[in-house]
Amino acid sequence: MQTVIRLHSRVTDLYNNNYDQLREQLRLTIEAMKERQESEIINDPQFGLLNAAVPSMRIRTRSGPPTPDDLDDLLSRVWKEPAFFLAHPRAIAAFGRECTRRGVPPPTVNIFGSPFLTWRGVPLIPSDKVPVNHTLARLPHAANRGMDRSAGLTSILLMRVGESKQGVVGLQQIGLPGEQVPGLSVRFMGIDDYSTASYLVTLYFSAAVLTEDALGVLEGVEVGNYHDYK
């Protein structure tokens, strides 16, 4: 992934008193690239995790909404040292509702100072890069089941991580010229005739599933199911 930052010399000359303008532009650009990186690692058609799971590691929900039984089935696929579930925040909320309805509210755990829901001791990590396919409105049974017809379908991933555990690993190129952090470099490209400086920002990344049983996917997860408590 590459992009170019262009900054006029007047900007750095006049507005560097409170903030280093180049540093701030680089920070914002790198943050945007990291967001894109997260999306690509999940969704890329070649190496994205949603497409990397083999058919035997893909299961569907029993009835649509994600239930404790569904996550137990997923754990039965990735049963060797599962690290975490990865799901859209709406999918995690839907799972919480199903647990509440059954009287088994999932416990929480603090990770980096923030609370996360867990199931069977495995945390559910939210990511809004996991896509929600808004096709549920076309399901004729949606209204009859108390479902929000504007909601949609998504997936929940479960993975084992780390090279030593033969799990899911991130790949990056290190030792680049102008490297700022592993896999990310910034190179000065010069100043044009209009006094605009250009900087090339490059981010190399990929992901790999070292063994087939390291990644499981729960498909067909409905996120718009609600219950009336009387």
XYZ file of C-alpha atoms in Angstrom:
230
model
C 0.000 0.000 0.000
C 1.422 3.396 -0.986
C 0.414 7.026 -0.858
C 2.107 10.383 -1.328
C 2.025 13.293 1.124
C 2.465 16.724 -0.445
C 3.243 19.671 1.804
C 3.976 23.236 0.682
C 7.082 24.802 2.195
C 5.017 27.777 3.421
C 3.024 25.479 5.682
C 6.081 24.206 7.505
C 7.618 27.694 7.609
C 4.585 29.481 9.074
C 2.693 26.907 11.146
C 5.346 24.817 12.851
C 5.295 26.745 16.145
C 2.721 24.615 17.965
C 2.781 21.468 15.851
C 5.311 19.931 13.528
C 3.151 20.039 10.396
C 4.997 17.261 8.599
C 4.859 15.015 11.649
C 1.111 15.605 12.024
C 0.441 14.917 8.352
C 2.453 11.720 8.601
C 0.604 10.669 11.752
C -2.818 11.145 10.162
C -1.752 9.392 6.973
C -0.285 6.426 8.832
C -3.430 6.096 10.960
C -5.567 6.009 7.809
C -3.273 3.416 6.240
C -3.448 1.269 9.379
C -7.250 1.363 9.186
C -7.056 0.246 5.560
C -4.564 -2.444 6.545
C -7.015 -3.868 9.089
C -9.731 -3.988 6.440
C -7.470 -5.679 3.888
C -6.269 -8.320 6.352
C -9.895 -9.291 6.951
C -11.421 -8.817 3.497
C -8.735 -9.060 0.807
C -9.788 -11.675 -1.795
C -6.288 -13.182 -1.916
C -5.021 -13.241 1.677
C -7.902 -11.865 3.769
C -8.945 -14.008 6.713
C -12.587 -14.235 5.634
C -11.454 -15.885 2.403
C -8.598 -17.935 3.864
C -10.673 -20.378 5.913
C -11.090 -23.785 4.274
C -14.618 -25.191 3.725
C -14.289 -27.701 6.568
C -13.699 -24.817 9.003
C -16.805 -22.897 7.933
C -20.126 -23.421 9.696
C -23.474 -21.652 9.656
C -25.632 -20.516 12.531
C -28.456 -22.792 13.608
C -31.220 -20.195 13.378
C -29.613 -16.912 12.316
C -28.717 -14.936 15.454
C -25.403 -15.961 17.066
C -26.157 -18.206 20.025
C -23.909 -19.807 22.659
C -24.384 -23.109 20.815
C -23.049 -21.545 17.613
C -19.911 -20.268 19.307
C -19.451 -23.649 20.988
C -19.569 -25.253 17.540
C -16.922 -22.804 16.346
C -14.766 -23.635 19.365
C -15.084 -27.315 18.481
C -13.362 -26.507 15.175
C -10.567 -24.301 16.551
C -10.098 -26.177 19.805
C -6.311 -26.039 20.077
C -5.425 -22.886 22.026
C -7.983 -20.484 20.502
C -6.853 -16.882 21.000
C -9.928 -14.746 20.275
C -13.127 -14.313 18.319
C -13.182 -11.449 15.812
C -16.570 -9.938 14.977
C -18.389 -6.761 14.042
C -19.570 -4.851 17.158
C -23.183 -5.470 16.114
C -22.536 -9.215 16.007
C -21.100 -9.090 19.523
C -24.145 -7.137 20.681
C -26.409 -9.726 19.029
C -24.560 -12.525 20.825
C -24.959 -10.679 24.120
C -28.721 -10.447 23.566
C -28.968 -14.180 22.895
C -26.988 -14.915 26.057
C -29.200 -12.592 28.114
C -32.331 -14.281 26.765
C -30.970 -17.645 27.900
C -29.937 -16.335 31.304
C -26.223 -16.880 30.709
C -24.705 -13.385 30.407
C -21.108 -13.735 29.176
C -18.349 -12.658 31.569
C -15.999 -9.821 30.709
C -12.242 -9.460 30.824
C -10.063 -6.341 30.783
C -7.583 -6.116 27.914
C -5.392 -3.000 27.732
C -7.757 -1.349 30.212
C -10.943 -1.964 28.204
C -13.662 -4.540 28.978
C -14.399 -7.268 26.428
C -17.069 -9.945 26.426
C -15.786 -13.515 26.569
C -17.198 -16.943 25.853
C -15.627 -20.051 27.384
C -12.762 -17.804 28.427
C -12.072 -16.616 24.865
C -12.498 -12.849 24.311
C -14.683 -11.414 21.561
C -12.667 -8.658 19.864
C -14.707 -6.075 17.902
C -13.739 -4.784 14.470
C -15.972 -2.673 12.254
C -13.964 -3.949 9.267
C -15.802 -7.274 9.413
C -18.495 -6.615 6.795
C -22.230 -6.608 7.458
C -24.190 -7.530 4.339
C -27.456 -5.602 4.442
C -29.604 -8.224 2.761
C -31.759 -9.132 5.735
C -34.497 -6.749 4.626
C -35.250 -9.204 1.826
C -35.865 -12.066 4.241
C -39.652 -12.534 4.495
C -39.493 -13.959 8.015
C -37.535 -11.049 9.488
C -40.487 -9.024 10.763
C -42.214 -12.083 12.218
C -39.164 -12.896 14.318
C -38.846 -9.445 15.831
C -35.907 -8.567 13.645
C -34.803 -5.171 12.470
C -35.330 -5.433 8.712
C -32.585 -2.853 8.127
C -30.034 -5.149 9.769
C -27.929 -7.673 7.914
C -25.723 -10.728 7.877
C -22.119 -10.980 8.979
C -19.520 -13.531 10.093
C -17.639 -14.306 13.291
C -14.050 -15.526 13.102
C -12.163 -17.607 15.646
C -8.424 -18.046 15.384
C -5.309 -19.393 16.953
C -2.409 -16.990 16.515
C 1.366 -17.136 16.503
C 4.057 -18.891 14.508
C 5.035 -21.125 17.425
C 1.439 -22.378 17.655
C 1.066 -22.843 13.898
C -1.697 -20.268 13.864
C -2.570 -17.067 12.044
C 0.402 -14.730 11.600
C 0.938 -11.265 10.200
C 3.634 -10.766 7.572
C 5.657 -7.608 7.020
C 8.846 -6.541 5.291
C 11.455 -5.113 7.653
C 14.685 -3.225 7.080
C 13.206 -0.827 4.522
C 14.961 2.459 3.660
C 13.347 5.217 5.712
C 11.585 2.710 7.957
C 9.487 4.300 10.715
C 7.988 1.130 12.184
C 8.333 -2.469 10.933
C 6.861 -2.666 7.446
C 6.267 1.085 7.052
C 8.666 3.543 5.458
C 8.659 7.248 4.584
C 10.921 8.532 1.797
C 11.514 12.116 0.692
C 10.813 12.443 -3.042
C 11.946 16.033 -3.558
C 10.512 19.549 -3.988
C 8.810 20.565 -7.219
C 8.797 23.931 -9.020
C 5.879 25.102 -6.849
C 7.793 24.599 -3.572
C 5.757 21.533 -2.667
C 7.619 18.731 -0.938
C 6.529 15.147 -1.589
C 6.956 12.135 0.689
C 6.253 8.544 -0.339
C 4.641 6.480 2.431
C 4.774 2.712 1.890
C 3.231 -0.048 4.004
C 3.960 -3.709 3.279
C 1.764 -6.320 4.968
C 0.009 -9.621 4.530
C -1.389 -12.462 6.636
C -1.079 -16.232 6.536
C -2.899 -19.169 8.104
C -0.160 -21.703 8.845
C -2.485 -24.672 9.413
C -6.070 -25.210 8.336
C -7.396 -25.708 11.871
C -6.101 -22.291 13.008
C -9.020 -20.319 11.563
C -12.759 -20.956 11.726
C -15.642 -18.846 10.445
C -19.260 -18.748 11.610
C -21.317 -17.554 8.648
C -24.857 -16.268 8.244
C -24.866 -14.337 11.529
C -27.980 -12.163 11.795
C -27.384 -8.990 13.806
C -30.903 -7.534 13.965
C -32.719 -9.985 16.240
C -34.296 -8.463 19.372
C -36.432 -9.944 22.137
C -39.360 -8.616 24.152
C -38.992 -9.236 27.874
C -42.356 -9.247 29.624
